[in-house]
mmCIF file of C-alpha atoms in Angstrom:
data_model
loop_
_atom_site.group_PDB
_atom_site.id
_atom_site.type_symbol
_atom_site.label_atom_id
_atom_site.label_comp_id
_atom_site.label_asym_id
_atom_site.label_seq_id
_atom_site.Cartn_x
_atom_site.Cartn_y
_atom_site.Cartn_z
ATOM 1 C CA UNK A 890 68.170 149.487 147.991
ATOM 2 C CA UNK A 891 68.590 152.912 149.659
ATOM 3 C CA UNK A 892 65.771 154.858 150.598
ATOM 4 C CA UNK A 893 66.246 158.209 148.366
ATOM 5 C CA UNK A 894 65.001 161.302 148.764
ATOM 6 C CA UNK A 895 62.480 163.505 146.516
ATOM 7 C CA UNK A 896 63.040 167.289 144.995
ATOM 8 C CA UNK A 897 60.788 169.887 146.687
ATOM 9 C CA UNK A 898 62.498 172.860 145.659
ATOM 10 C CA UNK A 899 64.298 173.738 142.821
ATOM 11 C CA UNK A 900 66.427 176.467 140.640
ATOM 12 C CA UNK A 901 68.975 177.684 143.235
ATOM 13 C CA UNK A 902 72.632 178.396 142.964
ATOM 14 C CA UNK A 903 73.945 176.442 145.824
ATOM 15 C CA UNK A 904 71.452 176.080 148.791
ATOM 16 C CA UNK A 905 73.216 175.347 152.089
ATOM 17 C CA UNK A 906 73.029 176.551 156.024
ATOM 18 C CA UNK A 907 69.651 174.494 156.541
ATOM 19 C CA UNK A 908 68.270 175.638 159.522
ATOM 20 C CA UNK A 909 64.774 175.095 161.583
ATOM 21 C CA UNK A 910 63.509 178.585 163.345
ATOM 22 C CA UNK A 911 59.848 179.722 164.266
ATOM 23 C CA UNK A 912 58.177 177.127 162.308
ATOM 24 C CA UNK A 913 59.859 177.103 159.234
ATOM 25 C CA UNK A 914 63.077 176.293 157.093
ATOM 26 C CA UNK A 915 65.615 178.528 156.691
ATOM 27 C CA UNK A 916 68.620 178.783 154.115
ATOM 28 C CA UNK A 917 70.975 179.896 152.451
ATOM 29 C CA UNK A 918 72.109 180.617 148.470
ATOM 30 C CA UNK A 919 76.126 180.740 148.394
ATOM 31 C CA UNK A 920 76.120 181.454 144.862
ATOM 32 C CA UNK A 921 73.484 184.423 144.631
ATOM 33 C CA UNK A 922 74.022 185.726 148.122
ATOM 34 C CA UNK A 923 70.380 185.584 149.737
ATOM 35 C CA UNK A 924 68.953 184.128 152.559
ATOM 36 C CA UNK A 925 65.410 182.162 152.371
ATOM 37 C CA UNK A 926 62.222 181.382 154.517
ATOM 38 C CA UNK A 927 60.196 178.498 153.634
ATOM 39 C CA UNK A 928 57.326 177.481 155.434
ATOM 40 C CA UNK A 929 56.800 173.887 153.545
ATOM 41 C CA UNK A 930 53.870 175.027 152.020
ATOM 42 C CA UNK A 931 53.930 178.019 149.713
ATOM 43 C CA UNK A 932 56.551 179.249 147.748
ATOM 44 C CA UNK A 933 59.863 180.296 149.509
ATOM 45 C CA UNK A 934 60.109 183.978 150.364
ATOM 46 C CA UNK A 935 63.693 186.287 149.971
ATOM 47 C CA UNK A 936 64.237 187.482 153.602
ATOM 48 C CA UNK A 937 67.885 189.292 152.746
ATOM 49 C CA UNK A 938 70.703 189.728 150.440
ATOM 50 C CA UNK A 939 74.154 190.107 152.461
ATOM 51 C CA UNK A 940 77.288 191.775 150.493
ATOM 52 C CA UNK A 941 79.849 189.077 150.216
ATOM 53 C CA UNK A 942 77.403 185.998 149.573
ATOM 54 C CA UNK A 943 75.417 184.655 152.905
ATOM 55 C CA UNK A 944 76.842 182.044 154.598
ATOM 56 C CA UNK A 945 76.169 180.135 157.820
ATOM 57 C CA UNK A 946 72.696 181.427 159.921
ATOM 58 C CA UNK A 947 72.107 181.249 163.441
ATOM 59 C CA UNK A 948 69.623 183.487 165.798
ATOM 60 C CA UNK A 949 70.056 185.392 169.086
ATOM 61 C CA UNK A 950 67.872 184.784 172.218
ATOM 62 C CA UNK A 951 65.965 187.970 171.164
ATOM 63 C CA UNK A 952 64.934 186.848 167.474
ATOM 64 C CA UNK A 953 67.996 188.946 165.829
ATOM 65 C CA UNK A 954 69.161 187.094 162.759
ATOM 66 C CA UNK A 955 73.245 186.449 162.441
ATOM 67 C CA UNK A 956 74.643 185.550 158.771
ATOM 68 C CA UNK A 957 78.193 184.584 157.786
ATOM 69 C CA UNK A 958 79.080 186.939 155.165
ATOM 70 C CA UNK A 959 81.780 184.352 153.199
ATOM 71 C CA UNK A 960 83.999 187.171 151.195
ATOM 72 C CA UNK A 961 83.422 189.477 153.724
ATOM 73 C CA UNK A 962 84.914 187.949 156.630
ATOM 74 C CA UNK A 963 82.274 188.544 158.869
ATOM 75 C CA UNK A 964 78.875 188.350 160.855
ATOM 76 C CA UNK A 965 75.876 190.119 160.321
ATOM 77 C CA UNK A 966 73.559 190.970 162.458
ATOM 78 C CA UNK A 967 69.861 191.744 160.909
ATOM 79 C CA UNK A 968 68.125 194.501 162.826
ATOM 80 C CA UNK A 969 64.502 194.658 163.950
ATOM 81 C CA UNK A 970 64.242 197.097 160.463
ATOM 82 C CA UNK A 971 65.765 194.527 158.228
ATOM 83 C CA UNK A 972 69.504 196.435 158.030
ATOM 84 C CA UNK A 973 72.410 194.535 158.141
ATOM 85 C CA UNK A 974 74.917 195.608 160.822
ATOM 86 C CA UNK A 975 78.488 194.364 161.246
ATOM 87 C CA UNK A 976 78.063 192.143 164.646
ATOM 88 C CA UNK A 977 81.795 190.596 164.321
ATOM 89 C CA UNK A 978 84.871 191.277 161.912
ATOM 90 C CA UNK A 979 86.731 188.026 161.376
ATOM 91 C CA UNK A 980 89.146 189.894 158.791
ATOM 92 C CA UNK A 981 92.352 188.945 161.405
ATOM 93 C CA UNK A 982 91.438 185.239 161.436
ATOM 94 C CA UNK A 983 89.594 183.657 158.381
ATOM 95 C CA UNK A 984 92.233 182.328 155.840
ATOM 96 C CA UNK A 985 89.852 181.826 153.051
ATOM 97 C CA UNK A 986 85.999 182.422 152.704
ATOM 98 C CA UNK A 987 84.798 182.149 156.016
ATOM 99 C CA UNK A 988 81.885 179.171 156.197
ATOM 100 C CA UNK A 989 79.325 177.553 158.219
ATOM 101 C CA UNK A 990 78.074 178.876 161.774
ATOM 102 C CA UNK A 991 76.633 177.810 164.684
ATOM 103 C CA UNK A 992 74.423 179.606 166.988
ATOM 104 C CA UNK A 993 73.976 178.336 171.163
ATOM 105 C CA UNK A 994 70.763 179.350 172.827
ATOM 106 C CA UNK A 995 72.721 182.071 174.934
ATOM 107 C CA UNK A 996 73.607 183.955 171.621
ATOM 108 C CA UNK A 997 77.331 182.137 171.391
ATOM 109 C CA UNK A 998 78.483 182.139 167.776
ATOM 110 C CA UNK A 999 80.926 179.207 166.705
ATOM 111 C CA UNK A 1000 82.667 180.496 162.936
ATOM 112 C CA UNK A 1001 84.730 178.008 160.968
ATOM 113 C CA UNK A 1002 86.148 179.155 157.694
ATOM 114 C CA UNK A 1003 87.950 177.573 155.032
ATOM 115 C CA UNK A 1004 91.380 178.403 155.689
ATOM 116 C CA UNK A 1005 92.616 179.278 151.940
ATOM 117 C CA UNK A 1006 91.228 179.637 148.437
ATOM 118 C CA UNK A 1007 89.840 175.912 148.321
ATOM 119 C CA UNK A 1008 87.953 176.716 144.680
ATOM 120 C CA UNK A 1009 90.766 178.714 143.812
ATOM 121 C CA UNK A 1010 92.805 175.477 144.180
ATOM 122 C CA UNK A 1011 90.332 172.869 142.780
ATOM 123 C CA UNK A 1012 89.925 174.925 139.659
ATOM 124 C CA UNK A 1013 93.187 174.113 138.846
ATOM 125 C CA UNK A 1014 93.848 170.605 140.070
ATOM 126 C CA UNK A 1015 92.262 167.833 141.762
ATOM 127 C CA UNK A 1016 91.402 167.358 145.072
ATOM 128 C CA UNK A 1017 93.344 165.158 145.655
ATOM 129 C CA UNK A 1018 96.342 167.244 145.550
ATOM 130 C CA UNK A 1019 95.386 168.489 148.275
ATOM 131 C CA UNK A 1020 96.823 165.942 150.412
ATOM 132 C CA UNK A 1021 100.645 166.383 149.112
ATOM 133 C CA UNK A 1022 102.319 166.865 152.361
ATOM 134 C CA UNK A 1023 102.198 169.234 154.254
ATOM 135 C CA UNK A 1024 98.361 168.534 153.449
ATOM 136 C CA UNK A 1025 95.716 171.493 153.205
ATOM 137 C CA UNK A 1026 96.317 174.027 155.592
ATOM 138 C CA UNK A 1027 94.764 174.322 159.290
ATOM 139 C CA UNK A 1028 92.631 177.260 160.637
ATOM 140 C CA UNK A 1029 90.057 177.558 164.064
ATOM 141 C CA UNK A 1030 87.124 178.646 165.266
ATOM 142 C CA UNK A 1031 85.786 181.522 166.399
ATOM 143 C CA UNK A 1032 84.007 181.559 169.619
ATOM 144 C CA UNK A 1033 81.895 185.230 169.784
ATOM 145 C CA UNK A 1034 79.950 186.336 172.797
ATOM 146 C CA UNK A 1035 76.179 187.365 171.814
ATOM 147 C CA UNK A 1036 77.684 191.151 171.630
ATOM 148 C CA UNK A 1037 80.200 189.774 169.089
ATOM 149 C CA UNK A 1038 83.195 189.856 170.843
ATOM 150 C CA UNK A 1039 85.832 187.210 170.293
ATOM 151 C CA UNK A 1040 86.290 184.769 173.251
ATOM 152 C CA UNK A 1041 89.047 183.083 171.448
ATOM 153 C CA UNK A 1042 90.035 180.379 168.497
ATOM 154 C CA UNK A 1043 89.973 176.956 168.371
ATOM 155 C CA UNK A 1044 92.992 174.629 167.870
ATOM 156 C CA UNK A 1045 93.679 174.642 164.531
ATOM 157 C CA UNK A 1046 91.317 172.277 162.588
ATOM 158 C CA UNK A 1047 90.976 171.031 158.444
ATOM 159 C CA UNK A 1048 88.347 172.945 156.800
ATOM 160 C CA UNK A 1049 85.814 173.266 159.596
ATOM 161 C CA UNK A 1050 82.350 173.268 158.788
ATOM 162 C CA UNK A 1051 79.095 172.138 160.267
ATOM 163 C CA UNK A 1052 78.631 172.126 163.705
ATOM 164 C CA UNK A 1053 76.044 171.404 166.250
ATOM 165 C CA UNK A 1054 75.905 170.856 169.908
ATOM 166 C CA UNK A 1055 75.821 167.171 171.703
ATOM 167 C CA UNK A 1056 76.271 165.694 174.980
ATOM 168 C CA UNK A 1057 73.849 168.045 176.855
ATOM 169 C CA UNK A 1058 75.317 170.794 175.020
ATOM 170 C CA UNK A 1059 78.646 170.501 176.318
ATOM 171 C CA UNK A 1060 80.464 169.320 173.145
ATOM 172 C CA UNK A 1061 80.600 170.635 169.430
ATOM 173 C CA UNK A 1062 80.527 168.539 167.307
ATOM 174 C CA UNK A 1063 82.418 169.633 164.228
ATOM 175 C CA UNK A 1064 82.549 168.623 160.518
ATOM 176 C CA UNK A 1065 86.537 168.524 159.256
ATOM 177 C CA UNK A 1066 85.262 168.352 156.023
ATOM 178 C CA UNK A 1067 88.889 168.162 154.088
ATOM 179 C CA UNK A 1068 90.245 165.421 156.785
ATOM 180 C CA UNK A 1069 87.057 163.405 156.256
ATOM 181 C CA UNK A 1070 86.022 162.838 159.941
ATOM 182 C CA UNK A 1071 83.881 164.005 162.654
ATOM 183 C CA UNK A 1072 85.780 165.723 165.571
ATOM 184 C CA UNK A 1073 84.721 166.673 169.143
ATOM 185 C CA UNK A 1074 85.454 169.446 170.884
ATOM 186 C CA UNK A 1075 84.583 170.326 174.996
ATOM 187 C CA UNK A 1076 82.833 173.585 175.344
ATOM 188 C CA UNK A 1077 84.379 175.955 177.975
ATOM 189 C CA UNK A 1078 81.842 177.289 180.764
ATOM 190 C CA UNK A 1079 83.106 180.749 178.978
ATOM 191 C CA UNK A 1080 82.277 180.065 175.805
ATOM 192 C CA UNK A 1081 85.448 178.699 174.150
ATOM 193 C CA UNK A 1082 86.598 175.596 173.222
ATOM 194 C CA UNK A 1083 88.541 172.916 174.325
ATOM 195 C CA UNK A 1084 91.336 170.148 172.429
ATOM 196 C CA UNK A 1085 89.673 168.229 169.891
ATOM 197 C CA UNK A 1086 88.952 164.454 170.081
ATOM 198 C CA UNK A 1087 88.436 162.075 167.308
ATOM 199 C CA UNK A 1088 84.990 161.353 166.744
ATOM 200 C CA UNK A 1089 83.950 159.765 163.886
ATOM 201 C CA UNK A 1090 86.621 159.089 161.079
ATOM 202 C CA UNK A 1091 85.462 158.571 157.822
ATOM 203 C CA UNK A 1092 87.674 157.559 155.791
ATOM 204 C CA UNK A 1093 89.524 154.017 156.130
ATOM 205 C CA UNK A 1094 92.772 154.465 158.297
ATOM 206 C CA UNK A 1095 94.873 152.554 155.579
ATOM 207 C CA UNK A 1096 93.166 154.825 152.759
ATOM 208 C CA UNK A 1097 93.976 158.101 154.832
ATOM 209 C CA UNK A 1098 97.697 157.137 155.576
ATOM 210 C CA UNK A 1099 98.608 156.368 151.959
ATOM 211 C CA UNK A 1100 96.520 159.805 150.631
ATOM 212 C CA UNK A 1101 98.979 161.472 152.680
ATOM 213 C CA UNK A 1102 102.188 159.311 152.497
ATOM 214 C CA UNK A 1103 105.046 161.637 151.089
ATOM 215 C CA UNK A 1104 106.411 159.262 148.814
ATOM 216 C CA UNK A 1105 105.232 156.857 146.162
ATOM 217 C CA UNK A 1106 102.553 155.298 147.764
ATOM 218 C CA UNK A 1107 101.074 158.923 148.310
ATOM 219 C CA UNK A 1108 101.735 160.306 144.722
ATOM 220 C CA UNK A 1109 100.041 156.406 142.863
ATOM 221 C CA UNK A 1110 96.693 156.980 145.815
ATOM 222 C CA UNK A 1111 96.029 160.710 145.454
ATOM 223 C CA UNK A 1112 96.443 160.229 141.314
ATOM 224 C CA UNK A 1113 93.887 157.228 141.859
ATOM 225 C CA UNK A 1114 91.571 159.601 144.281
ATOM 226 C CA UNK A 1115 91.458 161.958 141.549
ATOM 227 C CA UNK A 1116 89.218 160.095 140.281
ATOM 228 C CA UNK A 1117 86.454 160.553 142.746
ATOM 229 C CA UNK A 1118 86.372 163.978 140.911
ATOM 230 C CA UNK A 1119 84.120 162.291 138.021
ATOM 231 C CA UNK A 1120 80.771 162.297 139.402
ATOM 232 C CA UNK A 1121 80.003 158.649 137.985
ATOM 233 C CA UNK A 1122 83.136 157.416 139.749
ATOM 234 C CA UNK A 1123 81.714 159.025 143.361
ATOM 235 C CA UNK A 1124 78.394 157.937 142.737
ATOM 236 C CA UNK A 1125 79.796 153.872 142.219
ATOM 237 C CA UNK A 1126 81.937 154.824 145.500
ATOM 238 C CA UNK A 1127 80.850 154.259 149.195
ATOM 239 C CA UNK A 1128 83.927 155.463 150.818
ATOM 240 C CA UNK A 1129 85.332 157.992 151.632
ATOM 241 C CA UNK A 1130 82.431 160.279 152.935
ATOM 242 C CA UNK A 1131 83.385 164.014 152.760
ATOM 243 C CA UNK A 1132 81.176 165.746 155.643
ATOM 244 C CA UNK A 1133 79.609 169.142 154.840
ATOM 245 C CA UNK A 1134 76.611 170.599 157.044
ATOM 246 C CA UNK A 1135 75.977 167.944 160.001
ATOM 247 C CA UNK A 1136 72.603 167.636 161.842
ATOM 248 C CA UNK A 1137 71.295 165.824 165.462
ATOM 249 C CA UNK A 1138 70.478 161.990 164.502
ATOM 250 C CA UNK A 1139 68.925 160.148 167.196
ATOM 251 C CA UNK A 1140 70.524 158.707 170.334
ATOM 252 C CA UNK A 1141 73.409 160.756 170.158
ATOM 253 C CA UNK A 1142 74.216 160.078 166.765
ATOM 254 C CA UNK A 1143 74.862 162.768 163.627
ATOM 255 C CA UNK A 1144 73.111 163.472 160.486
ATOM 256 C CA UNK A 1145 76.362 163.820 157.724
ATOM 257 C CA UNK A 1146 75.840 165.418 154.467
ATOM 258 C CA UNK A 1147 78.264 163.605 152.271
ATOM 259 C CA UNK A 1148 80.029 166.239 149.681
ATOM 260 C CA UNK A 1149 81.245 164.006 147.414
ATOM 261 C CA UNK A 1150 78.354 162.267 146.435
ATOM 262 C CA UNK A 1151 74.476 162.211 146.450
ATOM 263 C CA UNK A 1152 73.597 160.991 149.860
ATOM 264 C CA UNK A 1153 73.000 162.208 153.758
ATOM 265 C CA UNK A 1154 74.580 159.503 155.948
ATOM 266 C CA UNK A 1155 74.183 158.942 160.026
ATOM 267 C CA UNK A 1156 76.583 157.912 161.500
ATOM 268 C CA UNK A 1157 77.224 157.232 165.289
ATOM 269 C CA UNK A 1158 80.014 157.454 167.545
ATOM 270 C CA UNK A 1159 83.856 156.043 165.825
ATOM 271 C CA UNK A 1160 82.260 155.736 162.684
ATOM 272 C CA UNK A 1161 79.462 153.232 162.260
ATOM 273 C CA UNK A 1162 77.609 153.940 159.437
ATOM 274 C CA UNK A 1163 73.871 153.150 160.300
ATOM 275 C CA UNK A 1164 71.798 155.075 157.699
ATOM 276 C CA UNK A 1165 72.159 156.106 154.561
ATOM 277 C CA UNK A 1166 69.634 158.331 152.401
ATOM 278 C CA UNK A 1167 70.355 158.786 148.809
ATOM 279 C CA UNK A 1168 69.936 161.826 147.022
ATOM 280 C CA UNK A 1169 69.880 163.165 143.432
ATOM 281 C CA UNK A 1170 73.404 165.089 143.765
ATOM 282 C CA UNK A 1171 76.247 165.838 146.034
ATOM 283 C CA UNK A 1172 75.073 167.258 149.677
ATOM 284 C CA UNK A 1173 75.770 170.317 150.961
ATOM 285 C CA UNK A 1174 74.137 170.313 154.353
ATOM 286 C CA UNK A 1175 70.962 168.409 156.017
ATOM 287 C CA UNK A 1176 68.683 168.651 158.939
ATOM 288 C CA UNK A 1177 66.331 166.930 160.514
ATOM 289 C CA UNK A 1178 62.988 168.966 160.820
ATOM 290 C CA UNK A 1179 59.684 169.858 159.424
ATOM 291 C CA UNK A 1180 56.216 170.114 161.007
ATOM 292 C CA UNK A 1181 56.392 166.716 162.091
ATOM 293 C CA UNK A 1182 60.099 167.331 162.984
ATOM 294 C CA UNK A 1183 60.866 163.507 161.310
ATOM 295 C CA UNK A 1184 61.414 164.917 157.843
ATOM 296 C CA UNK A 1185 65.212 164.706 156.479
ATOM 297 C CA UNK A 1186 65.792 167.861 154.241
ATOM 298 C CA UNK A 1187 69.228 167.829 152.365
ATOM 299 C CA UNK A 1188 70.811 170.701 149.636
ATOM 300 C CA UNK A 1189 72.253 169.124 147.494
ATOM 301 C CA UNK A 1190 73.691 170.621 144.129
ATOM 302 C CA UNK A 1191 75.873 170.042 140.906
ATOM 303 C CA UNK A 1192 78.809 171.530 141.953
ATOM 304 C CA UNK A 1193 79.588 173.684 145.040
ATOM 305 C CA UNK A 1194 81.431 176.386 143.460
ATOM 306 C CA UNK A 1195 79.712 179.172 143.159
ATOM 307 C CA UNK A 1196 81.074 180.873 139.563
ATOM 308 C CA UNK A 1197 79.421 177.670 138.288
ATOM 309 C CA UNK A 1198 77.219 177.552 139.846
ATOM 310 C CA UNK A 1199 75.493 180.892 139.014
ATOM 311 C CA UNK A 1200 74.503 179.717 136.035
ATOM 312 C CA UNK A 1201 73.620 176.525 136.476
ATOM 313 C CA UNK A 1202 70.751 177.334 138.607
ATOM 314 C CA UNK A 1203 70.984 173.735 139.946
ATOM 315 C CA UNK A 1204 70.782 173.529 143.596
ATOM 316 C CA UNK A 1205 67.723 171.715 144.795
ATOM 317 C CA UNK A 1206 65.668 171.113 148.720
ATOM 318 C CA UNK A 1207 65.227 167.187 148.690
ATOM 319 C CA UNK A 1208 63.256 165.878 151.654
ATOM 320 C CA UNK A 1209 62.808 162.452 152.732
ATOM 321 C CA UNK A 1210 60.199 161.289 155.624
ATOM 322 C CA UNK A 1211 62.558 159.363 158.213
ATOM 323 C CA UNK A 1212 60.359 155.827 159.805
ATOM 324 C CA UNK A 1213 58.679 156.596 162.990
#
C-alpha cells in the first residue's frame, strides 16, 4: 500500500508555486490571485494580491520577491514597500496564461507559459483531443537577467511548467506537462538555454505513438483516454503521469506532481518510477522542505481551473514525512 499523505491546510482555490524561502513555505492561489507565507505553525498569512492571478514565485539575491502574473503576461517584482512593479513584460511571447517560474541564485528568471487557452479548450472537449495532429501547440522559455531583461527563448517546448536546477546547476530540468515527460535542457554561461534532451518520459512509448497517430488508431486511443477525464477512472490508473510543479528528489532524481491523479511520484533518470506518495486529489506542484527539510508538501485540488474553482474552495497543503 502507498504511503499517503495528510491535509494540513485547507479552503483554497487552487494552491500551487510551492516554494521554501527564509524559513517558511511559500505559495500561491491561481484561482483568488494571492500569494501566501506559512511558517508550519500558525495560520498562513496573505503577503500580496497581484492583478491577473499570481503565478510562479521566485526571489532575487537581495530578498525582492518576483511573481508570474498568469493573465497579465508578466513578472512582478515586490518592492521593499510591498508595491508591485512590472520587472518583465512577456506580452510578445506567452501564447496563453503564462505559468510556473523559476528563480537561479544570481537573480535569472526561467518563464514557461501555456502556449494557448488550455481551459478554454478543456471546457469544451476532452483532453484528449488535444493530441489530434498537429498535437497542442509549442511555446519557450523565457530566460530574464535579474534586471528583467530578456536573454532569449527556449526551443519551443509542450506546455512547460515546473522547473528546477540539476547537475550542479547546469541543467533545467523542465516539466512538459501536455507531452507527459521530463526534459533537460543545458544552461548557457549567459543565462539562456540550450536544445532539449529527453529525460524522463512518462508515458509508455506505444501509448504515446497511438495518442498521436493521425488515423484510426489515434481517433479509437484518444476516445479511450478520454476517459482518464473521470476522476474514478484516473484514480484506478497508474499510467500515464501528467507532470505539474517538479521538486529535487535525492541522488539526482525529481519530485513529480502527477496532474491527473492524487499522487507526487519520484522518478529518476529515463523514467524509473521509484516512489510514489498518494494524495487525496490531483497534484498541482510539490516540494521537498520543512524545518526538518524531509517533509513532502504537495497542492493538490479538485480541479485546476480556476472559474471552478473559485467556488469550490477546495485546494488543500498535504504533507507527508519522507523515511530518514
Amino acid at each position: 500500500m502507498r504511503p499517503r499523505a495528510t491535509v494540513v491546510l485547507d479552503g483554497y482555490g487552487v494552491l500551487e508555486s510551492l516554494r521554501w524561502h527564509d524559513d517558511a513555505l511559500w505559495f500561491c492561489d491561481l484561482a483568488h490571485g494571492t500569494v501566501h507565507r506559512w511558517d508550519t505553525r500558525g495560520e498562513p498569512e496573505t503577503v500580496v494580491e497581484v492583478p491577473g492571478r499570481a503565478g510562479g514565485l521566485g526571489w532575487l539575491p537581495d530578498g525582492r520577491m518576483l511573481v508570474v502574473s498568469m493573465d497579465g503576461h508578466c513578472v512582478y517584482r515586490r518592492e521593499p514597500d510591498g508595491s508591485l512593479v512590472v520587472h518583465a513584460d512577456l506580452k510578445g511571447i506567452a501564447g496563453g496564461p503564462v505559468n510556473d517560474m523559476f528563480v537561479d541564485r544570481l537573480g535569472r528568471a526561467y518563464v514557461g507559459n501555456f502556449g494557448f487557452d488550455y481551459h478554454g479548450f478543456v471546457r469544451r472537449q476532452p483532453n484528449s483531443m488535444l493530441y489530434v495532429p498537429p498535437g497542442p501547440p509549442r511555446t519557450p522559455i523565457a530566460c530574464l537577467s535579474p534586471e528583467g531583461e530578456l536573454l532569449g527563448l527556449s526551443e519551443p517546448l509542450v506546455f512547460p511548467n515546473g522547473m528546477f536546477l540539476l547537475d550542479d546547476e547546469s541543467t533545467l530540468l523542465v516539466a512538459e506537462t501536455l507531452a507527459m515527460r521530463l526534459t533537460a535542457l543545458p544552461v548557457l554561461a549567459d543565462g539562456r538555454l540550450g536544445p532539449p534532451r529527453p529525460w524522463a518520459p512518462l508515458i509508455p512509448s506505444a501509448l504515446w505513438t497511438s495518442l498521436n497517430h493521425p488515423g484510426l488508431l489515434g481517433r479509437f486511443t484518444r476516445r479511450i483516454s478520454a476517459l482518464l477525464d473521470h476522476r474514478a477512472v484516473a484514480d484506478r490508473s497508474a499510467s500515464p503521469i501528467a507532470p505539474d510543479g517538479i521538486a529535487p528528489g535525492r541522488d539526482g532524481t525529481a519530485w513529480v506532481a502527477n496532474a491527473l491523479r492524487g499522487e507526487c511520484v519520484r522518478v529518476g533518470p529515463g523514467g524509473a518510477i521509484l516512489d510514489r506518495v498518494a494524495t487525496s486529489q490531483p497534484t498541482l506542484s510539490c516540494l521537498v522542505a520543512g524545518p526538518d527539510g524531509n517533509t513532502l508538501y504537495a497542492a493538490t485540488t479538485p480541479t485546476d481551473d480556476p472559474q471552478r474553482a473559485a467556488g469550490l474552495g477546495g485546494s488543500r497543503l498535504e504533507a507527508y514525512a519522507l523515511p530518514s
